[in-house]
PDB file of C-alpha atoms and ligand atoms in Angstrom:
ATOM      1  CA  MET A   1     -51.352  77.533  33.634  1.00  0.00           C
ATOM      2  CA  LYS A   2     -49.833  74.428  32.050  1.00  0.00           C
ATOM      3  CA  ARG A   3     -51.769  70.716  32.600  1.00  0.00           C
ATOM      4  CA  ILE A   4     -49.327  68.656  31.479  1.00  0.00           C
ATOM      5  CA  LEU A   5     -49.818  64.263  31.064  1.00  0.00           C
ATOM      6  CA  VAL A   6     -46.264  62.715  30.035  1.00  0.00           C
ATOM      7  CA  THR A   7     -46.873  59.124  28.890  1.00  0.00           C
ATOM      8  CA  GLY A   8     -43.333  56.724  29.448  1.00  0.00           C
ATOM      9  CA  ALA A   9     -43.498  58.652  32.550  1.00  0.00           C
ATOM     10  CA  THR A  10     -40.866  55.366  34.346  1.00  0.00           C
ATOM     11  CA  GLY A  11     -38.418  55.628  31.372  1.00  0.00           C
ATOM     12  CA  GLN A  12     -34.888  57.237  31.531  1.00  0.00           C
ATOM     13  CA  ILE A  13     -36.073  59.852  30.051  1.00  0.00           C
ATOM     14  CA  GLY A  14     -39.693  60.801  31.931  1.00  0.00           C
ATOM     15  CA  SER A  15     -38.660  59.295  35.498  1.00  0.00           C
ATOM     16  CA  GLU A  16     -35.766  63.068  35.600  1.00  0.00           C
ATOM     17  CA  LEU A  17     -38.095  65.118  33.089  1.00  0.00           C
ATOM     18  CA  VAL A  18     -41.143  64.248  35.203  1.00  0.00           C
ATOM     19  CA  PRO A  19     -39.932  65.668  39.232  1.00  0.00           C
ATOM     20  CA  VAL A  20     -38.476  68.781  36.513  1.00  0.00           C
ATOM     21  CA  LEU A  21     -41.784  70.120  35.780  1.00  0.00           C
ATOM     22  CA  ARG A  22     -43.001  68.998  38.437  1.00  0.00           C
ATOM     23  CA  ASP A  23     -41.340  71.402  40.521  1.00  0.00           C
ATOM     24  CA  LYS A  24     -41.317  74.108  37.720  1.00  0.00           C
ATOM     25  CA  TYR A  25     -45.216  74.240  37.047  1.00  0.00           C
ATOM     26  CA  GLY A  26     -46.572  72.518  39.915  1.00  0.00           C
ATOM     27  CA  ARG A  27     -47.139  69.390  41.380  1.00  0.00           C
ATOM     28  CA  GLU A  28     -50.823  68.505  40.691  1.00  0.00           C
ATOM     29  CA  ASN A  29     -50.477  69.423  37.222  1.00  0.00           C
ATOM     30  CA  VAL A  30     -48.444  67.270  35.917  1.00  0.00           C
ATOM     31  CA  VAL A  31     -49.530  63.929  35.043  1.00  0.00           C
ATOM     32  CA  ALA A  32     -47.575  60.387  35.478  1.00  0.00           C
ATOM     33  CA  ALA A  33     -48.634  57.748  33.528  1.00  0.00           C
ATOM     34  CA  GLY A  34     -46.804  54.940  32.884  1.00  0.00           C
ATOM     35  CA  HIS A  35     -47.279  51.267  32.223  1.00  0.00           C
ATOM     36  CA  ARG A  36     -45.965  49.747  35.373  1.00  0.00           C
ATOM     37  CA  ARG A  37     -48.767  48.913  38.231  1.00  0.00           C
ATOM     38  CA  LYS A  38     -46.511  49.442  41.486  1.00  0.00           C
ATOM     39  CA  PRO A  39     -44.463  52.439  40.147  1.00  0.00           C
ATOM     40  CA  GLU A  40     -41.303  53.926  42.402  1.00  0.00           C
ATOM     41  CA  ASP A  41     -42.988  55.843  45.437  1.00  0.00           C
ATOM     42  CA  GLU A  42     -41.425  59.079  43.697  1.00  0.00           C
ATOM     43  CA  PHE A  43     -44.318  58.793  41.521  1.00  0.00           C
ATOM     44  CA  ILE A  44     -47.255  58.058  43.653  1.00  0.00           C
ATOM     45  CA  ASP A  45     -46.035  60.671  46.564  1.00  0.00           C
ATOM     46  CA  ALA A  46     -44.785  63.995  44.161  1.00  0.00           C
ATOM     47  CA  GLY A  47     -48.112  63.949  42.607  1.00  0.00           C
ATOM     48  CA  PRO A  48     -50.222  62.418  39.790  1.00  0.00           C
ATOM     49  CA  TYR A  49     -49.368  58.431  38.524  1.00  0.00           C
ATOM     50  CA  GLU A  50     -51.831  57.060  36.301  1.00  0.00           C
ATOM     51  CA  ILE A  51     -51.860  53.532  34.612  1.00  0.00           C
ATOM     52  CA  MET A  52     -52.337  53.666  30.680  1.00  0.00           C
ATOM     53  CA  ASP A  53     -52.012  51.941  27.669  1.00  0.00           C
ATOM     54  CA  THR A  54     -50.666  54.289  24.942  1.00  0.00           C
ATOM     55  CA  THR A  55     -52.163  52.129  22.163  1.00  0.00           C
ATOM     56  CA  ASP A  56     -55.733  52.940  23.712  1.00  0.00           C
ATOM     57  CA  ALA A  57     -57.511  55.613  22.422  1.00  0.00           C
ATOM     58  CA  GLN A  58     -60.519  55.596  24.710  1.00  0.00           C
ATOM     59  CA  SER A  59     -58.195  55.498  27.775  1.00  0.00           C
ATOM     60  CA  ILE A  60     -55.698  58.360  27.483  1.00  0.00           C
ATOM     61  CA  SER A  61     -59.195  60.707  26.187  1.00  0.00           C
ATOM     62  CA  ALA A  62     -60.255  59.867  29.802  1.00  0.00           C
ATOM     63  CA  LEU A  63     -57.125  60.493  31.174  1.00  0.00           C
ATOM     64  CA  VAL A  64     -56.824  64.143  29.215  1.00  0.00           C
ATOM     65  CA  GLN A  65     -60.158  65.129  29.852  1.00  0.00           C
ATOM     66  CA  LYS A  66     -60.151  63.814  33.699  1.00  0.00           C
ATOM     67  CA  TYR A  67     -57.375  66.199  34.418  1.00  0.00           C
ATOM     68  CA  SER A  68     -57.749  68.862  31.762  1.00  0.00           C
ATOM     69  CA  ILE A  69     -54.266  68.290  29.813  1.00  0.00           C
ATOM     70  CA  ASP A  70     -53.240  70.850  27.693  1.00  0.00           C
ATOM     71  CA  THR A  71     -50.256  69.626  27.249  1.00  0.00           C
ATOM     72  CA  ILE A  72     -48.704  66.099  26.497  1.00  0.00           C
ATOM     73  CA  TYR A  73     -44.888  64.652  26.839  1.00  0.00           C
ATOM     74  CA  HIS A  74     -45.526  61.400  24.833  1.00  0.00           C
ATOM     75  CA  LEU A  75     -42.660  59.841  25.256  1.00  0.00           C
ATOM     76  CA  ALA A  76     -43.266  55.761  25.552  1.00  0.00           C
ATOM     77  CA  ALA A  77     -42.037  53.786  23.082  1.00  0.00           C
ATOM     78  CA  LEU A  78     -38.954  50.554  22.940  1.00  0.00           C
ATOM     79  CA  LEU A  79     -35.107  51.775  22.179  1.00  0.00           C
ATOM     80  CA  SER A  80     -32.812  50.236  19.102  1.00  0.00           C
ATOM     81  CA  ALA A  81     -32.174  46.495  20.604  1.00  0.00           C
ATOM     82  CA  LYS A  82     -35.429  45.974  22.206  1.00  0.00           C
ATOM     83  CA  ALA A  83     -37.595  47.003  18.790  1.00  0.00           C
ATOM     84  CA  GLU A  84     -35.621  44.773  16.731  1.00  0.00           C
ATOM     85  CA  GLU A  85     -35.828  42.195  19.362  1.00  0.00           C
ATOM     86  CA  ASN A  86     -39.711  42.310  18.836  1.00  0.00           C
ATOM     87  CA  PRO A  87     -40.654  44.448  16.148  1.00  0.00           C
ATOM     88  CA  GLN A  88     -44.108  43.927  15.804  1.00  0.00           C
ATOM     89  CA  LEU A  89     -44.263  45.583  19.108  1.00  0.00           C
ATOM     90  CA  ALA A  90     -42.694  48.414  18.727  1.00  0.00           C
ATOM     91  CA  TRP A  91     -44.540  49.216  16.047  1.00  0.00           C
ATOM     92  CA  ASP A  92     -47.564  49.077  17.976  1.00  0.00           C
ATOM     93  CA  ILE A  93     -46.237  50.986  20.905  1.00  0.00           C
ATOM     94  CA  ASN A  94     -43.607  53.350  18.299  1.00  0.00           C
ATOM     95  CA  MET A  95     -46.585  53.773  15.599  1.00  0.00           C
ATOM     96  CA  ASN A  96     -49.855  53.034  16.363  1.00  0.00           C
ATOM     97  CA  GLY A  97     -49.105  54.463  19.945  1.00  0.00           C
ATOM     98  CA  LEU A  98     -48.141  58.212  18.161  1.00  0.00           C
ATOM     99  CA  GLN A  99     -50.625  58.317  16.209  1.00  0.00           C
ATOM    100  CA  THR A 100     -53.687  57.521  18.632  1.00  0.00           C
ATOM    101  CA  VAL A 101     -52.109  60.127  21.189  1.00  0.00           C
ATOM    102  CA  LEU A 102     -51.806  62.451  18.242  1.00  0.00           C
ATOM    103  CA  GLU A 103     -55.398  61.541  17.711  1.00  0.00           C
ATOM    104  CA  VAL A 104     -56.222  62.608  20.975  1.00  0.00           C
ATOM    105  CA  ALA A 105     -54.042  65.963  21.197  1.00  0.00           C
ATOM    106  CA  ARG A 106     -56.053  66.226  18.191  1.00  0.00           C
ATOM    107  CA  HIS A 107     -59.427  66.248  20.211  1.00  0.00           C
ATOM    108  CA  HIS A 108     -58.429  67.780  22.555  1.00  0.00           C
ATOM    109  CA  HIS A 109     -56.755  70.396  21.614  1.00  0.00           C
ATOM    110  CA  CYS A 110     -53.294  69.824  23.179  1.00  0.00           C
ATOM    111  CA  THR A 111     -49.547  70.287  22.494  1.00  0.00           C
ATOM    112  CA  LEU A 112     -47.128  67.488  21.837  1.00  0.00           C
ATOM    113  CA  PHE A 113     -43.394  67.209  21.880  1.00  0.00           C
ATOM    114  CA  PHE A 114     -42.434  63.717  20.149  1.00  0.00           C
ATOM    115  CA  PRO A 115     -39.082  62.888  20.912  1.00  0.00           C
ATOM    116  CA  SER A 116     -37.612  61.490  18.523  1.00  0.00           C
ATOM    117  CA  SER A 117     -33.616  59.704  16.974  1.00  0.00           C
ATOM    118  CA  ILE A 118     -30.135  59.575  15.909  1.00  0.00           C
ATOM    119  CA  GLY A 119     -32.194  56.645  15.338  1.00  0.00           C
ATOM    120  CA  ALA A 120     -34.067  58.014  12.843  1.00  0.00           C
ATOM    121  CA  PHE A 121     -30.739  58.110  10.367  1.00  0.00           C
ATOM    122  CA  GLY A 122     -29.433  54.973   8.724  1.00  0.00           C
ATOM    123  CA  PRO A 123     -26.508  53.871   6.273  1.00  0.00           C
ATOM    124  CA  SER A 124     -26.515  56.391   3.842  1.00  0.00           C
ATOM    125  CA  THR A 125     -26.725  59.311   6.210  1.00  0.00           C
ATOM    126  CA  PRO A 126     -23.947  61.216   5.962  1.00  0.00           C
ATOM    127  CA  PRO A 127     -21.990  60.102   9.287  1.00  0.00           C
ATOM    128  CA  ASP A 128     -20.000  63.230  10.041  1.00  0.00           C
ATOM    129  CA  ASN A 129     -21.876  66.836  10.559  1.00  0.00           C
ATOM    130  CA  THR A 130     -25.395  64.642   9.719  1.00  0.00           C
ATOM    131  CA  PRO A 131     -27.078  68.589   8.440  1.00  0.00           C
ATOM    132  CA  GLN A 132     -30.782  68.353  10.187  1.00  0.00           C
ATOM    133  CA  VAL A 133     -32.164  68.381   6.498  1.00  0.00           C
ATOM    134  CA  THR A 134     -30.352  64.938   4.971  1.00  0.00           C
ATOM    135  CA  ILE A 135     -30.785  61.692   3.736  1.00  0.00           C
ATOM    136  CA  GLN A 136     -33.263  59.315   6.075  1.00  0.00           C
ATOM    137  CA  ARG A 137     -33.480  55.899   4.998  1.00  0.00           C
ATOM    138  CA  PRO A 138     -32.542  54.044   8.574  1.00  0.00           C
ATOM    139  CA  ASN A 139     -32.487  50.033   8.231  1.00  0.00           C
ATOM    140  CA  THR A 140     -33.753  50.241  11.643  1.00  0.00           C
ATOM    141  CA  LEU A 141     -37.794  48.746  13.121  1.00  0.00           C
ATOM    142  CA  TYR A 142     -36.885  51.983  15.529  1.00  0.00           C
ATOM    143  CA  GLY A 143     -35.495  54.523  13.186  1.00  0.00           C
ATOM    144  CA  ILE A 144     -38.575  53.372  10.508  1.00  0.00           C
ATOM    145  CA  THR A 145     -40.644  54.177  13.536  1.00  0.00           C
ATOM    146  CA  LYS A 146     -38.676  57.808  14.522  1.00  0.00           C
ATOM    147  CA  VAL A 147     -38.605  58.536  10.914  1.00  0.00           C
ATOM    148  CA  ALA A 148     -42.465  58.218  10.643  1.00  0.00           C
ATOM    149  CA  GLY A 149     -43.011  59.572  13.618  1.00  0.00           C
ATOM    150  CA  GLU A 150     -41.432  62.987  12.732  1.00  0.00           C
ATOM    151  CA  LEU A 151     -42.786  63.287   9.483  1.00  0.00           C
ATOM    152  CA  LEU A 152     -46.200  62.138  11.244  1.00  0.00           C
ATOM    153  CA  CYS A 153     -45.762  64.980  13.428  1.00  0.00           C
ATOM    154  CA  ASP A 154     -45.619  67.696  11.265  1.00  0.00           C
ATOM    155  CA  TYR A 155     -48.331  66.376   9.548  1.00  0.00           C
ATOM    156  CA  TYR A 156     -50.703  67.138  12.272  1.00  0.00           C
ATOM    157  CA  PHE A 157     -48.645  70.514  12.496  1.00  0.00           C
ATOM    158  CA  LYS A 158     -49.512  71.171   8.678  1.00  0.00           C
ATOM    159  CA  LYS A 159     -53.222  69.448   7.988  1.00  0.00           C
ATOM    160  CA  TYR A 160     -54.341  70.593  11.554  1.00  0.00           C
ATOM    161  CA  ASP A 161     -52.288  73.653  13.235  1.00  0.00           C
ATOM    162  CA  MET A 162     -51.668  71.953  16.475  1.00  0.00           C
ATOM    163  CA  ASP A 163     -48.206  72.729  18.396  1.00  0.00           C
ATOM    164  CA  ILE A 164     -45.690  70.059  17.667  1.00  0.00           C
ATOM    165  CA  ARG A 165     -42.439  69.971  18.535  1.00  0.00           C
ATOM    166  CA  GLY A 166     -39.838  67.335  18.724  1.00  0.00           C
ATOM    167  CA  VAL A 167     -36.150  66.550  19.140  1.00  0.00           C
ATOM    168  CA  ARG A 168     -33.490  63.500  17.501  1.00  0.00           C
ATOM    169  CA  PHE A 169     -32.239  62.925  20.798  1.00  0.00           C
ATOM    170  CA  PRO A 170     -28.548  61.149  20.973  1.00  0.00           C
ATOM    171  CA  GLY A 171     -27.761  58.521  23.315  1.00  0.00           C
ATOM    172  CA  LEU A 172     -28.259  59.564  26.664  1.00  0.00           C
ATOM    173  CA  ILE A 173     -26.855  58.958  29.942  1.00  0.00           C
ATOM    174  CA  SER A 174     -27.614  59.273  33.940  1.00  0.00           C
ATOM    175  CA  TYR A 175     -27.645  57.709  36.522  1.00  0.00           C
ATOM    176  CA  LYS A 176     -31.307  57.415  38.178  1.00  0.00           C
ATOM    177  CA  THR A 177     -32.802  55.148  35.651  1.00  0.00           C
ATOM    178  CA  LEU A 178     -31.147  52.752  33.730  1.00  0.00           C
ATOM    179  CA  PRO A 179     -32.490  52.710  29.174  1.00  0.00           C
ATOM    180  CA  GLY A 180     -34.163  49.869  28.320  1.00  0.00           C
ATOM    181  CA  GLY A 181     -32.484  48.050  25.207  1.00  0.00           C
ATOM    182  CA  GLY A 182     -30.844  51.055  23.495  1.00  0.00           C
ATOM    183  CA  THR A 183     -28.121  50.470  21.223  1.00  0.00           C
ATOM    184  CA  THR A 184     -25.799  53.372  23.211  1.00  0.00           C
ATOM    185  CA  ASP A 185     -27.000  51.801  26.316  1.00  0.00           C
ATOM    186  CA  TYR A 186     -22.740  50.914  26.719  1.00  0.00           C
ATOM    187  CA  ALA A 187     -22.318  54.539  27.528  1.00  0.00           C
ATOM    188  CA  VAL A 188     -24.645  54.196  30.631  1.00  0.00           C
ATOM    189  CA  GLU A 189     -23.493  50.378  31.739  1.00  0.00           C
ATOM    190  CA  ILE A 190     -19.856  50.790  31.548  1.00  0.00           C
ATOM    191  CA  PHE A 191     -20.298  53.661  34.701  1.00  0.00           C
ATOM    192  CA  TYR A 192     -22.137  51.297  36.996  1.00  0.00           C
ATOM    193  CA  ALA A 193     -19.376  48.734  36.450  1.00  0.00           C
ATOM    194  CA  ALA A 194     -16.986  51.323  37.274  1.00  0.00           C
ATOM    195  CA  VAL A 195     -18.609  52.333  40.088  1.00  0.00           C
ATOM    196  CA  LYS A 196     -18.812  48.823  42.009  1.00  0.00           C
ATOM    197  CA  ASN A 197     -15.075  48.087  40.846  1.00  0.00           C
ATOM    198  CA  GLU A 198     -16.229  45.515  38.478  1.00  0.00           C
ATOM    199  CA  PRO A 199     -14.689  45.398  34.962  1.00  0.00           C
ATOM    200  CA  TYR A 200     -16.946  45.872  32.375  1.00  0.00           C
ATOM    201  CA  ARG A 201     -17.237  43.907  28.891  1.00  0.00           C
ATOM    202  CA  CYS A 202     -18.390  46.371  25.593  1.00  0.00           C
ATOM    203  CA  PHE A 203     -20.607  45.166  23.016  1.00  0.00           C
ATOM    204  CA  LEU A 204     -20.071  47.932  20.586  1.00  0.00           C
ATOM    205  CA  LYS A 205     -16.363  47.848  19.304  1.00  0.00           C
ATOM    206  CA  GLU A 206     -13.201  50.435  19.927  1.00  0.00           C
ATOM    207  CA  GLY A 207     -13.405  53.556  17.593  1.00  0.00           C
ATOM    208  CA  THR A 208     -17.403  53.240  17.375  1.00  0.00           C
ATOM    209  CA  ARG A 209     -18.448  57.255  17.611  1.00  0.00           C
ATOM    210  CA  LEU A 210     -21.321  57.952  18.541  1.00  0.00           C
ATOM    211  CA  ASP A 211     -23.294  61.408  19.629  1.00  0.00           C
ATOM    212  CA  MET A 212     -24.040  61.262  22.986  1.00  0.00           C
ATOM    213  CA  MET A 213     -25.668  63.598  26.099  1.00  0.00           C
ATOM    214  CA  TYR A 214     -25.661  63.754  29.414  1.00  0.00           C
ATOM    215  CA  MET A 215     -29.325  63.523  30.887  1.00  0.00           C
ATOM    216  CA  PRO A 216     -29.385  67.003  32.348  1.00  0.00           C
ATOM    217  CA  ASP A 217     -28.848  68.741  29.468  1.00  0.00           C
ATOM    218  CA  ALA A 218     -31.296  66.145  27.381  1.00  0.00           C
ATOM    219  CA  ILE A 219     -33.871  67.511  30.037  1.00  0.00           C
ATOM    220  CA  ARG A 220     -32.979  70.895  29.796  1.00  0.00           C
ATOM    221  CA  ALA A 221     -33.463  71.085  26.248  1.00  0.00           C
ATOM    222  CA  VAL A 222     -36.875  69.385  26.132  1.00  0.00           C
ATOM    223  CA  ILE A 223     -38.757  72.233  28.599  1.00  0.00           C
ATOM    224  CA  GLU A 224     -36.358  75.080  26.400  1.00  0.00           C
ATOM    225  CA  LEU A 225     -37.897  73.757  22.871  1.00  0.00           C
ATOM    226  CA  MET A 226     -41.126  73.547  24.497  1.00  0.00           C
ATOM    227  CA  GLU A 227     -41.402  77.260  25.739  1.00  0.00           C
ATOM    228  CA  ALA A 228     -39.488  78.246  22.893  1.00  0.00           C
ATOM    229  CA  ASP A 229     -41.535  81.566  20.618  1.00  0.00           C
ATOM    230  CA  ALA A 230     -43.543  79.518  18.472  1.00  0.00           C
ATOM    231  CA  ARG A 231     -43.143  81.837  15.449  1.00  0.00           C
ATOM    232  CA  MET A 232     -38.930  80.938  15.916  1.00  0.00           C
ATOM    233  CA  LEU A 233     -39.485  77.441  15.095  1.00  0.00           C
ATOM    234  CA  THR A 234     -39.299  76.476  11.173  1.00  0.00           C
ATOM    235  CA  HIS A 235     -37.999  72.799  11.813  1.00  0.00           C
ATOM    236  CA  ARG A 236     -39.889  71.453  14.459  1.00  0.00           C
ATOM    237  CA  ASN A 237     -40.232  67.599  13.434  1.00  0.00           C
ATOM    238  CA  ALA A 238     -37.559  67.088  14.611  1.00  0.00           C
ATOM    239  CA  TYR A 239     -34.148  69.227  15.601  1.00  0.00           C
ATOM    240  CA  ASN A 240     -31.406  67.778  15.881  1.00  0.00           C
ATOM    241  CA  ILE A 241     -29.120  67.561  19.007  1.00  0.00           C
ATOM    242  CA  THR A 242     -26.216  66.772  20.470  1.00  0.00           C
ATOM    243  CA  ALA A 243     -23.339  67.824  23.112  1.00  0.00           C
ATOM    244  CA  MET A 244     -20.361  65.768  22.623  1.00  0.00           C
ATOM    245  CA  SER A 245     -19.387  62.646  20.138  1.00  0.00           C
ATOM    246  CA  PHE A 246     -16.791  59.227  21.467  1.00  0.00           C
ATOM    247  CA  THR A 247     -16.059  56.390  21.228  1.00  0.00           C
ATOM    248  CA  PRO A 248     -16.187  53.565  23.527  1.00  0.00           C
ATOM    249  CA  ASP A 249     -12.381  53.368  23.972  1.00  0.00           C
ATOM    250  CA  GLN A 250     -12.721  57.176  24.810  1.00  0.00           C
ATOM    251  CA  LEU A 251     -15.028  56.723  27.825  1.00  0.00           C
ATOM    252  CA  TYR A 252     -12.839  54.382  29.255  1.00  0.00           C
ATOM    253  CA  ALA A 253      -9.407  56.752  28.861  1.00  0.00           C
ATOM    254  CA  SER A 254     -11.695  59.148  30.271  1.00  0.00           C
ATOM    255  CA  ILE A 255     -13.078  57.259  33.547  1.00  0.00           C
ATOM    256  CA  GLN A 256      -9.600  55.868  34.204  1.00  0.00           C
ATOM    257  CA  LYS A 257      -8.578  59.574  34.387  1.00  0.00           C
ATOM    258  CA  GLU A 258     -11.292  59.402  37.754  1.00  0.00           C
ATOM    259  CA  LEU A 259     -10.747  55.559  38.428  1.00  0.00           C
ATOM    260  CA  PRO A 260      -7.729  54.034  37.200  1.00  0.00           C
ATOM    261  CA  ASP A 261      -8.119  50.534  38.220  1.00  0.00           C
ATOM    262  CA  PHE A 262     -10.907  50.431  36.014  1.00  0.00           C
ATOM    263  CA  SER A 263     -11.260  47.509  33.135  1.00  0.00           C
ATOM    264  CA  MET A 264     -13.127  47.250  29.866  1.00  0.00           C
ATOM    265  CA  THR A 265     -12.884  44.531  27.530  1.00  0.00           C
ATOM    266  CA  TYR A 266     -14.592  44.063  24.463  1.00  0.00           C
ATOM    267  CA  GLU A 267     -17.541  41.433  23.715  1.00  0.00           C
ATOM    268  CA  VAL A 268     -19.077  42.953  20.468  1.00  0.00           C
ATOM    269  CA  ASP A 269     -23.068  42.119  19.794  1.00  0.00           C
ATOM    270  CA  PRO A 270     -23.214  41.812  15.977  1.00  0.00           C
ATOM    271  CA  ILE A 271     -26.811  43.392  16.019  1.00  0.00           C
ATOM    272  CA  ARG A 272     -25.923  46.260  18.485  1.00  0.00           C
ATOM    273  CA  GLN A 273     -22.782  46.834  16.395  1.00  0.00           C
ATOM    274  CA  GLU A 274     -24.569  46.466  13.185  1.00  0.00           C
ATOM    275  CA  ILE A 275     -27.499  49.130  14.534  1.00  0.00           C
ATOM    276  CA  ALA A 276     -24.396  51.803  15.971  1.00  0.00           C
ATOM    277  CA  ASP A 277     -22.471  51.630  12.544  1.00  0.00           C
ATOM    278  CA  SER A 278     -25.602  52.806  10.488  1.00  0.00           C
ATOM    279  CA  TRP A 279     -25.901  56.033  13.306  1.00  0.00           C
ATOM    280  CA  PRO A 280     -24.249  59.221  12.887  1.00  0.00           C
ATOM    281  CA  HIS A 281     -20.490  60.451  14.470  1.00  0.00           C
ATOM    282  CA  LYS A 282     -22.087  63.309  14.976  1.00  0.00           C
ATOM    283  CA  MET A 283     -25.005  65.578  14.322  1.00  0.00           C
ATOM    284  CA  ASP A 284     -25.136  68.890  13.371  1.00  0.00           C
ATOM    285  CA  ASP A 285     -27.346  70.958  15.359  1.00  0.00           C
ATOM    286  CA  SER A 286     -26.849  74.747  14.308  1.00  0.00           C
ATOM    287  CA  ALA A 287     -30.953  74.585  13.332  1.00  0.00           C
ATOM    288  CA  ALA A 288     -31.557  73.733  17.373  1.00  0.00           C
ATOM    289  CA  ARG A 289     -29.336  76.175  18.323  1.00  0.00           C
ATOM    290  CA  ALA A 290     -30.432  79.107  15.307  1.00  0.00           C
ATOM    291  CA  GLU A 291     -34.152  78.993  15.959  1.00  0.00           C
ATOM    292  CA  TRP A 292     -34.592  79.030  20.151  1.00  0.00           C
ATOM    293  CA  GLY A 293     -31.023  78.913  21.515  1.00  0.00           C
ATOM    294  CA  TRP A 294     -29.944  75.263  22.100  1.00  0.00           C
ATOM    295  CA  GLN A 295     -26.326  75.186  23.861  1.00  0.00           C
ATOM    296  CA  PRO A 296     -25.181  72.007  25.869  1.00  0.00           C
ATOM    297  CA  GLU A 297     -23.184  72.412  29.127  1.00  0.00           C
ATOM    298  CA  TYR A 298     -21.860  68.992  29.466  1.00  0.00           C
ATOM    299  CA  ASP A 299     -18.554  68.159  27.918  1.00  0.00           C
ATOM    300  CA  MET A 300     -17.882  64.073  27.896  1.00  0.00           C
ATOM    301  CA  GLU A 301     -15.618  65.096  30.783  1.00  0.00           C
ATOM    302  CA  ALA A 302     -17.927  66.920  32.646  1.00  0.00           C
ATOM    303  CA  MET A 303     -20.187  64.575  32.617  1.00  0.00           C
ATOM    304  CA  THR A 304     -17.982  61.578  33.619  1.00  0.00           C
ATOM    305  CA  LYS A 305     -17.167  63.644  36.796  1.00  0.00           C
ATOM    306  CA  GLU A 306     -20.372  63.418  37.651  1.00  0.00           C
ATOM    307  CA  MET A 307     -22.066  60.308  37.038  1.00  0.00           C
ATOM    308  CA  ILE A 308     -19.414  58.719  38.813  1.00  0.00           C
ATOM    309  CA  GLU A 309     -20.098  61.396  41.776  1.00  0.00           C
ATOM    310  CA  LYS A 310     -23.801  60.576  41.799  1.00  0.00           C
ATOM    311  CA  LEU A 311     -24.129  57.123  40.859  1.00  0.00           C
ATOM    312  CA  ARG A 312     -21.506  56.983  44.004  1.00  0.00           C
ATOM    313  CA  LYS A 313     -23.805  58.849  46.041  1.00  0.00           C
ATOM    314  CA  GLU A 314     -26.308  56.633  44.653  1.00  0.00           C
ATOM    315  CA  GLY A 315     -25.159  53.876  45.486  1.00  0.00           C
ATOM    316  CA  SER A 316     -28.769  52.009  46.180  1.00  0.00           C
ATOM    317  CA  HIS A 317     -29.607  52.635  43.053  1.00  0.00           C
ATOM    318  CA  VAL A 318     -26.714  50.871  41.750  1.00  0.00           C
ATOM    319  CA  THR A 319     -27.967  46.941  40.981  1.00  0.00           C
TER     320      THR A 319
HETATM  321  N1  LIG B   1     -30.543  55.983  22.418  1.00  0.00           N
HETATM  322  C1  LIG B   1     -31.324  55.258  21.875  1.00  0.00           C
HETATM  323  C2  LIG B   1     -31.208  53.950  21.364  1.00  0.00           C
HETATM  324  O1  LIG B   1     -30.090  53.556  21.521  1.00  0.00           O
HETATM  325  C3  LIG B   1     -31.250  55.728  20.282  1.00  0.00           C
HETATM  326  O2  LIG B   1     -32.225  57.097  20.194  1.00  0.00           O
HETATM  327  O3  LIG B   1     -32.195  53.175  20.656  1.00  0.00           O
END
């Protein structure tokens, strides 16, 4: 039986991954760890919750021992725009945090999942059908920590024979927990405005094409990769995965099909626009498809319909 620790458990991915892991492996076998003193009730009621600093090896080690952890999903990180605001903190959390977790995992023989990102690419990367193996010279602090993270995970895999796996996530769209300070956040915020019948001011300009994915696909990808036969995995850290690729105007049109009165204008944030302009338009995820059977289920239309339906139902979450 797996005994799992999830760092960053109260974040956008963690808040949806933890319940799925608990259903699958048993509530007592999945420890949610976050930095919030007071997490959502669902964490307190649904299974073990611990407050943790991902740069403090001793406290992570103590948790791993306390719960006999054998698998860590290390999700704690600052997103791209937040990282540009505070590069020192981003380095500390994203880089030192990962290295600390890798060391704890090494000492306690844990398997590790590490999420990389489209942010691991940069302006000199081919933006269309971005290959699995290509130029990675990102010019954001977030991207630098993601490339270094990929390389560090590969290093620990090779040098210490550890089982470490990762994906390069595109922008993730979800209705449960808002992302905190990413460049692709517009594709989430837009739905919150639409459902409240409010106009939306998009911070990326018309025509800015980026890879995206609906959260249920992202969660399934993580679990399928972690359950894949290790002998099939050649690329490991980290696999390109994508589900859809669209521009703000295309998403706007897709929402308008459901909500014809919805309106959107543009107020471009130059910092996030520059970040977005340095990222791929559409990644080639054929390595993930070939090595562990990756296959997305949601396209933009299906995702749009479900986001609107879920946000309407979950009215209390719409802030
Ligand atoms: N969604 C992330 C961000 O925008 C990219 O991985 O920062």
